[in-house]
Amino acid sequence: MLSYQEALQIILDTVTPLPPVELPLGQAVGRVAAMTVTARWNCPPADNSAMDGYAVRAADAGRHVAVMGEIPAGRSVDVECAAGHSFEIMTGAPCPRGTDAVVPKEYVRRGGDRVLLPKQIVPGQHIAPQGSECRRGKAVLAPGATITPLAVAVMASFGKSSVQATPKPGVGIISTGAELVPVGQEPKAAEIRDSNGPMLLSLARERGIEQPKQRHAGDSLEAILAALTELTDCDIVLLTGGVSVGSYDLVPQALHAFGADVVFHRVRQKPGKPLLFATKGPQLFFGLPGNPLASHFCFHRYVTPAIRKTGGKNPAREVFQGQLTEPVPPKPVRTYFVAARAQRDELANTWKILAMPGVSSADIFGACRANCYAQIPPGREKIPAGETVGFSWISSPPSIS
Ligand code: AMP
Ligand code: MG
C-alpha cells in the first residue's frame, strides 16, 4: 500500500495542465496566462495632466497669465501655449505643447480670464509623461502568471479583449450508494440523505469550478457505468462511496469496465484508506471513500492539487507547522490526518493545534469545528503535547485572532 506522499506524487506526475484556450477578458480572472502580452503602445499615450488645474509654463511662476481655453479629458488638442498663457486642464487630458507643468486648481487665484500662478512651480509637476507608466513593447503578462483583476485592467487598457489561458477543469461528481436519497427527499428506513454530493460540489465551487455536474448511482455496475458515460466531458470525475471492500463496493470494477486504468487503490492513511485514482486518456477519476469526513479529506489532500495542476497552477498545498496542545494517539502504520483547530499564539509567534482525535471519519458534525488537518506521522509510540506537527488549512487561513 502506498504512503500518502507516494500517492500524491503519483497524482502530480500523472496530471498535466489542460491545453490553453482563448478566454474573453471578463472570464479570465484567476486563470493562468498561457501567452505573453506586450504593451501595444505607450501609457499614457501622450504627456497628460495628473490633476484638475492649469497647464502652464513653469517659467511663468508668480505671474498673472491668460487662460486661453479649457481642455477636458478626451479632447485632443493641437495648440501651442505661449509665454504668459495657460490652459485650464482636467485630469487625464493631454497637455498642450509648450506647457511643462500643471498647477492644481487649489493653488491659483482666478479672476475672469486670468489666473495668478504660485511663486514656485517645478518643471514637470503633475504631468504624467508619455510612456511613464508603461513603454510600448514591454511584456505586461507572462505565461504562467495568474490573471488578477489588475492584469485584466492592463490588458483592457491595451485593447486586448481576450487572452490565451489554461481553463478550469470540468468536474463531475457521482454519489454512489443504494441507501442515498437527495437532500429534498424524506429518507425511508435504512436510507440517508446524500451529504457527500453537496459537500463535494461545494468544495469544487470553492476551488473555482463553475458548473460541477452531479449524478447519483445505485450500487450496481450498470448504474455506475451509466453515470460515468454521462460525464465523459468532465476532465475530473469524483466518485464517492463504493470504493472499499464491501460486496457492493463496485466503483473499481465499474471503472475497469468503463476502460479506465486504476493507477492506485488504497493509501496508508487515516482517514481515506480506500482512496482510488484512475485515468482514461486525459480524464482523471478519484474514487473517494463514502465516509463523509474521509471524502472531505481526500478532496482536500489529493483532488485540490489535481484541480490546481490541471488549471495550470502550482499544485503545492502549503503545510504549516504548529504545536499540539494535547497528546494525540498515533497510528502504527498510517499517516494520521486528524481534524484540528489551529489558533495563533501571538506571544509565542506560533500556531497552537487543538487536535480532535475523537472525530471519526464519518463525523462531519464534529469536524465542522476544525479549520485544518494536522498530520501525525506513523510509527511513533506516542505524540506528546507540545510536539511540532505539520498542518494544512481546510480553506483559507483565518484572520489572526
Ligand atoms: P461506502 O464506502 O459506500 O461503504 O460508504 C461508507 C459509509 O459512508 C456508509 O455508512 C455510507 O452510508 C456513507 N456514505 C456513502 N456515501 C455517502 C454520501 N454520498 N453521503 C453521506 N454518506 C455516505
Ligand atoms: Mg456504498
Short mmCIF file of C-alpha atoms in Angstrom, two decimals, residues 47-343:
data_model
loop_
_atom_site.label_atom_id
_atom_site.label_comp_id
_atom_site.label_asym_id
_atom_site.label_seq_id
_atom_site.Cartn_x
_atom_site.Cartn_y
_atom_site.Cartn_z
CA ASP A 47 2.02 63.75 -21.70
CA ASN A 48 -1.13 64.32 -19.71
CA SER A 49 -2.33 66.07 -16.64
CA ALA A 50 -2.46 64.23 -13.32
CA MET A 51 -4.65 66.92 -11.72
CA ASP A 52 -7.56 69.22 -12.39
CA GLY A 53 -5.87 72.61 -12.74
CA TYR A 54 -3.92 74.72 -15.22
CA ALA A 55 -1.34 73.65 -17.76
CA VAL A 56 1.36 76.31 -17.66
CA ARG A 57 4.94 77.19 -18.40
CA ALA A 58 6.93 76.83 -15.15
CA ALA A 59 8.84 79.99 -16.06
CA ASP A 60 5.60 82.00 -15.55
CA ALA A 61 5.58 81.19 -11.79
CA GLY A 62 4.31 84.10 -9.68
CA ARG A 63 2.72 85.91 -12.65
CA HIS A 64 -0.79 86.57 -13.85
CA VAL A 65 -1.31 84.53 -17.04
CA ALA A 66 -4.19 84.48 -19.54
CA VAL A 67 -6.44 81.43 -19.65
CA MET A 68 -6.63 80.57 -23.37
CA GLY A 69 -9.15 77.76 -23.17
CA GLU A 70 -10.26 74.58 -21.49
CA ILE A 71 -9.07 71.02 -22.17
CA PRO A 72 -11.38 68.34 -20.78
CA ALA A 73 -10.30 64.67 -20.69
CA GLY A 74 -10.99 63.06 -24.03
CA ARG A 75 -10.34 66.13 -26.19
CA SER A 76 -7.24 66.14 -28.32
CA VAL A 77 -5.53 69.48 -28.57
CA ASP A 78 -3.17 70.88 -31.14
CA VAL A 79 -2.32 74.21 -29.66
CA GLU A 80 0.83 75.90 -28.52
CA CYS A 81 0.90 77.61 -25.15
CA ALA A 82 2.91 80.81 -25.44
CA ALA A 83 4.68 82.58 -22.55
CA GLY A 84 2.13 84.35 -20.34
CA HIS A 85 -0.60 81.93 -21.38
CA SER A 86 -2.22 78.91 -19.72
CA PHE A 87 -4.99 76.36 -20.31
CA GLU A 88 -7.48 75.09 -17.83
CA ILE A 89 -6.98 71.30 -17.89
CA MET A 90 -8.70 68.24 -16.38
CA THR A 91 -7.12 65.03 -15.06
CA GLY A 92 -6.18 62.73 -17.91
CA ALA A 93 -6.30 65.41 -20.62
CA PRO A 94 -3.26 65.84 -22.91
CA CYS A 95 -1.07 68.83 -22.11
CA PRO A 96 -0.75 71.41 -24.87
CA ARG A 97 2.63 71.97 -26.50
CA GLY A 98 4.80 74.47 -24.68
CA THR A 99 3.46 73.67 -21.21
CA ASP A 100 5.79 71.90 -18.79
CA ALA A 101 3.80 71.86 -15.55
CA VAL A 102 0.30 71.62 -14.16
CA VAL A 103 -0.77 73.76 -11.23
CA PRO A 104 -3.67 72.25 -9.27
CA LYS A 105 -6.80 74.38 -9.21
CA GLU A 106 -6.49 74.93 -5.46
CA TYR A 107 -3.15 76.76 -5.88
CA VAL A 108 -4.18 79.55 -8.28
CA ARG A 109 -6.30 82.63 -7.88
CA ARG A 110 -8.61 83.12 -10.83
CA GLY A 111 -10.16 86.38 -11.91
CA GLY A 112 -12.08 86.35 -15.22
CA ASP A 113 -9.81 85.02 -17.95
CA ARG A 114 -6.65 85.35 -15.91
CA VAL A 115 -5.07 83.34 -13.12
CA LEU A 116 -2.36 84.22 -10.62
CA LEU A 117 0.17 81.39 -10.50
CA PRO A 118 2.03 80.36 -7.33
CA LYS A 119 5.61 81.60 -6.86
CA GLN A 120 7.13 78.15 -7.12
CA ILE A 121 6.38 75.80 -9.99
CA VAL A 122 8.65 72.82 -10.54
CA PRO A 123 9.01 71.89 -14.23
CA GLY A 124 7.24 68.58 -14.84
CA GLN A 125 5.00 68.79 -11.78
CA HIS A 126 1.67 66.96 -12.04
CA ILE A 127 2.36 65.83 -15.60
CA ALA A 128 2.36 62.10 -16.36
CA PRO A 129 4.87 61.92 -19.23
CA GLN A 130 4.12 59.80 -22.28
CA GLY A 131 5.09 56.16 -21.59
CA SER A 132 5.91 56.83 -17.94
CA GLU A 133 3.58 54.03 -16.76
CA CYS A 134 4.39 51.52 -19.47
CA ARG A 135 6.54 51.65 -22.60
CA ARG A 136 5.37 50.19 -25.86
CA GLY A 137 6.74 46.66 -26.36
CA LYS A 138 7.13 45.86 -22.67
CA ALA A 139 5.82 42.41 -21.56
CA VAL A 140 2.93 43.08 -19.19
CA LEU A 141 1.80 39.46 -18.72
CA ALA A 142 3.98 36.35 -18.95
CA PRO A 143 2.97 32.70 -19.40
CA GLY A 144 2.38 31.11 -16.00
CA ALA A 145 1.23 34.32 -14.34
CA THR A 146 -2.13 34.28 -12.62
CA ILE A 147 -4.51 36.77 -14.20
CA THR A 148 -5.52 39.19 -11.47
CA PRO A 149 -8.12 41.98 -11.76
CA LEU A 150 -5.21 44.43 -12.17
CA ALA A 151 -3.79 42.33 -15.02
CA VAL A 152 -7.27 42.42 -16.60
CA ALA A 153 -7.18 46.23 -16.33
CA VAL A 154 -3.77 46.30 -18.01
CA MET A 155 -4.98 44.13 -20.90
CA ALA A 156 -8.16 46.18 -21.23
CA SER A 157 -6.09 49.34 -21.47
CA PHE A 158 -4.21 47.83 -24.40
CA GLY A 159 -7.37 46.78 -26.17
CA LYS A 160 -6.86 43.06 -25.55
CA SER A 161 -10.36 41.66 -25.32
CA SER A 162 -9.37 38.00 -24.94
CA VAL A 163 -6.37 36.10 -23.66
CA GLN A 164 -4.89 32.61 -24.05
CA ALA A 165 -5.14 30.92 -20.67
CA THR A 166 -5.38 27.49 -19.09
CA PRO A 167 -9.09 26.81 -18.47
CA LYS A 168 -10.61 25.44 -15.30
CA PRO A 169 -11.25 21.72 -15.42
CA GLY A 170 -14.78 20.43 -15.76
CA VAL A 171 -15.68 18.37 -12.70
CA GLY A 172 -18.31 15.65 -12.37
CA ILE A 173 -19.44 14.11 -9.09
CA ILE A 174 -21.11 10.71 -8.70
CA SER A 175 -22.56 9.79 -5.31
CA THR A 176 -22.85 6.01 -5.20
CA GLY A 177 -24.99 4.12 -2.74
CA ALA A 178 -28.40 2.44 -2.77
CA GLU A 179 -29.09 4.00 0.65
CA LEU A 180 -28.85 7.60 -0.56
CA VAL A 181 -31.71 9.98 -1.24
CA PRO A 182 -31.38 13.59 -2.42
CA VAL A 183 -31.48 16.46 0.10
CA GLY A 184 -35.08 17.35 -0.72
CA GLN A 185 -36.40 13.84 -0.15
CA GLU A 186 -37.54 12.20 3.08
CA PRO A 187 -35.36 9.10 3.79
CA LYS A 188 -37.24 5.87 4.45
CA ALA A 189 -35.96 3.30 6.98
CA ALA A 190 -32.28 2.45 6.29
CA GLU A 191 -31.90 5.37 3.92
CA ILE A 192 -29.82 8.51 4.48
CA ARG A 193 -29.54 11.78 2.63
CA ASP A 194 -26.66 12.24 0.22
CA SER A 195 -24.45 14.72 2.04
CA ASN A 196 -21.21 13.98 0.17
CA GLY A 197 -22.68 15.13 -3.16
CA PRO A 198 -23.45 18.69 -1.97
CA MET A 199 -20.18 18.77 0.03
CA LEU A 200 -18.03 17.82 -2.98
CA LEU A 201 -19.95 20.22 -5.18
CA SER A 202 -19.23 22.99 -2.67
CA LEU A 203 -15.58 22.03 -2.43
CA ALA A 204 -15.33 22.14 -6.23
CA ARG A 205 -17.03 25.53 -6.32
CA GLU A 206 -14.71 26.78 -3.59
CA ARG A 207 -11.83 25.83 -5.91
CA GLY A 208 -13.35 27.96 -8.66
CA ILE A 209 -15.11 25.22 -10.65
CA GLU A 210 -18.13 26.90 -12.18
CA GLN A 211 -20.62 24.20 -13.12
CA PRO A 212 -19.78 20.92 -11.42
CA LYS A 213 -22.11 18.15 -12.63
CA GLN A 214 -23.80 15.83 -10.17
CA ARG A 215 -25.15 12.33 -10.56
CA HIS A 216 -26.37 9.59 -8.28
CA ALA A 217 -25.82 5.90 -8.95
CA GLY A 218 -27.17 2.95 -7.01
CA ASP A 219 -24.87 0.09 -6.12
CA SER A 220 -24.92 -1.66 -9.49
CA LEU A 221 -22.33 -1.85 -12.22
CA GLU A 222 -24.84 -0.63 -14.80
CA ALA A 223 -25.86 2.42 -12.77
CA ILE A 224 -22.26 3.50 -12.13
CA LEU A 225 -21.33 2.88 -15.78
CA ALA A 226 -24.32 4.93 -16.94
CA ALA A 227 -23.27 7.84 -14.71
CA LEU A 228 -19.66 7.61 -15.93
CA THR A 229 -20.90 7.65 -19.52
CA GLU A 230 -22.86 10.82 -18.85
CA LEU A 231 -19.76 12.58 -17.54
CA THR A 232 -17.29 11.87 -20.35
CA ASP A 233 -16.95 15.62 -20.97
CA CYS A 234 -15.63 16.19 -17.43
CA ASP A 235 -11.87 16.42 -17.00
CA ILE A 236 -12.08 15.16 -13.43
CA VAL A 237 -14.73 12.74 -12.14
CA LEU A 238 -15.16 12.18 -8.42
CA LEU A 239 -16.97 9.08 -7.25
CA THR A 240 -17.89 8.80 -3.62
CA GLY A 241 -18.65 5.56 -1.81
CA GLY A 242 -18.40 2.06 -3.18
CA VAL A 243 -14.62 2.07 -3.22
CA SER A 244 -13.95 -0.08 -0.17
CA VAL A 245 -14.03 -3.86 0.27
CA GLY A 246 -17.78 -4.49 0.75
CA SER A 247 -19.70 -6.76 -1.61
CA TYR A 248 -21.46 -3.71 -3.09
CA ASP A 249 -18.34 -1.59 -3.46
CA LEU A 250 -18.35 -1.68 -7.24
CA VAL A 251 -16.51 1.50 -8.20
CA PRO A 252 -13.16 -0.19 -9.03
CA GLN A 253 -14.96 -2.77 -11.17
CA ALA A 254 -17.10 -0.13 -12.87
CA LEU A 255 -14.05 1.99 -13.70
CA HIS A 256 -12.35 -1.09 -15.13
CA ALA A 257 -15.42 -1.91 -17.25
CA PHE A 258 -15.52 1.72 -18.38
CA GLY A 259 -11.99 1.30 -19.77
CA ALA A 260 -10.15 3.31 -17.13
CA ASP A 261 -6.79 2.22 -15.71
CA VAL A 262 -6.63 2.11 -11.94
CA VAL A 263 -3.32 3.79 -11.06
CA PHE A 264 -3.57 3.07 -7.34
CA HIS A 265 -6.10 1.85 -4.83
CA ARG A 266 -5.66 2.29 -1.07
CA VAL A 267 -3.25 4.54 0.76
CA ARG A 268 -1.60 4.12 4.16
CA GLN A 269 -3.53 6.95 5.77
CA LYS A 270 -6.39 7.65 8.13
CA PRO A 271 -8.93 8.73 7.10
CA GLY A 272 -9.23 7.81 3.45
CA LYS A 273 -7.54 4.42 3.25
CA PRO A 274 -9.74 3.20 0.32
CA LEU A 275 -8.75 6.15 -1.96
CA LEU A 276 -8.54 5.17 -5.63
CA PHE A 277 -7.05 7.04 -8.56
CA ALA A 278 -7.64 6.07 -12.19
CA THR A 279 -7.22 7.56 -15.64
CA LYS A 280 -8.72 7.07 -19.06
CA GLY A 281 -6.78 9.07 -21.62
CA PRO A 282 -6.69 12.61 -20.21
CA GLN A 283 -9.72 12.00 -17.95
CA LEU A 284 -8.97 11.62 -14.23
CA PHE A 285 -11.05 9.63 -11.74
CA PHE A 286 -10.93 9.77 -7.97
CA GLY A 287 -12.71 7.06 -6.01
CA LEU A 288 -13.33 8.83 -2.71
CA PRO A 289 -14.46 6.98 0.40
CA GLY A 290 -18.14 7.10 1.32
CA ASN A 291 -17.48 8.19 4.87
CA PRO A 292 -18.06 11.92 4.67
CA LEU A 293 -15.01 13.20 6.52
CA ALA A 294 -12.73 10.76 4.67
CA SER A 295 -14.22 12.02 1.40
CA HIS A 296 -13.65 15.62 2.50
CA PHE A 297 -10.07 14.90 3.50
CA CYS A 298 -9.24 13.12 0.22
CA PHE A 299 -10.63 16.05 -1.76
CA HIS A 300 -8.56 18.43 0.34
CA ARG A 301 -5.35 16.46 0.06
CA TYR A 302 -5.50 14.91 -3.43
CA VAL A 303 -8.25 16.43 -5.57
CA THR A 304 -7.34 20.05 -4.82
CA PRO A 305 -3.75 19.71 -6.11
CA ALA A 306 -5.08 17.88 -9.19
CA ILE A 307 -7.57 20.70 -9.89
CA ARG A 308 -4.82 23.26 -9.43
CA LYS A 309 -2.35 21.49 -11.69
CA THR A 310 -4.99 20.80 -14.37
CA GLY A 311 -5.74 24.52 -14.31
CA GLY A 312 -2.06 25.36 -14.81
CA LYS A 313 -1.42 26.37 -11.21
CA ASN A 314 1.24 25.39 -8.74
CA PRO A 315 -0.26 22.29 -7.11
CA ALA A 316 1.58 22.63 -3.81
CA ARG A 317 -0.64 22.73 -0.78
CA GLU A 318 1.19 24.61 1.88
CA VAL A 319 1.99 22.75 5.06
CA PHE A 320 2.49 24.94 8.11
CA GLN A 321 3.97 23.97 11.46
CA GLY A 322 2.29 24.19 14.84
CA GLN A 323 2.45 22.72 18.33
CA LEU A 324 -0.08 20.23 19.62
CA THR A 325 -1.92 21.39 22.71
CA GLU A 326 -2.85 17.82 23.70
CA PRO A 327 -1.23 14.42 23.11
CA VAL A 328 -2.55 12.50 20.09
CA PRO A 329 -2.67 8.72 19.83
CA PRO A 330 -0.62 7.82 16.71
CA LYS A 331 -1.47 5.13 14.18
CA PRO A 332 1.11 2.35 13.80
CA VAL A 333 1.46 2.30 10.01
CA ARG A 334 -0.78 5.03 8.65
CA THR A 335 -0.25 8.79 8.47
CA TYR A 336 -2.99 10.23 10.58
CA PHE A 337 -4.65 13.38 9.30
CA VAL A 338 -6.56 14.47 12.34
CA ALA A 339 -9.19 17.18 12.15
CA ALA A 340 -7.89 20.08 14.23
CA ARG A 341 -8.32 23.70 15.11
CA ALA A 342 -5.26 25.92 14.61
CA GLN A 343 -5.11 29.08 16.65
#
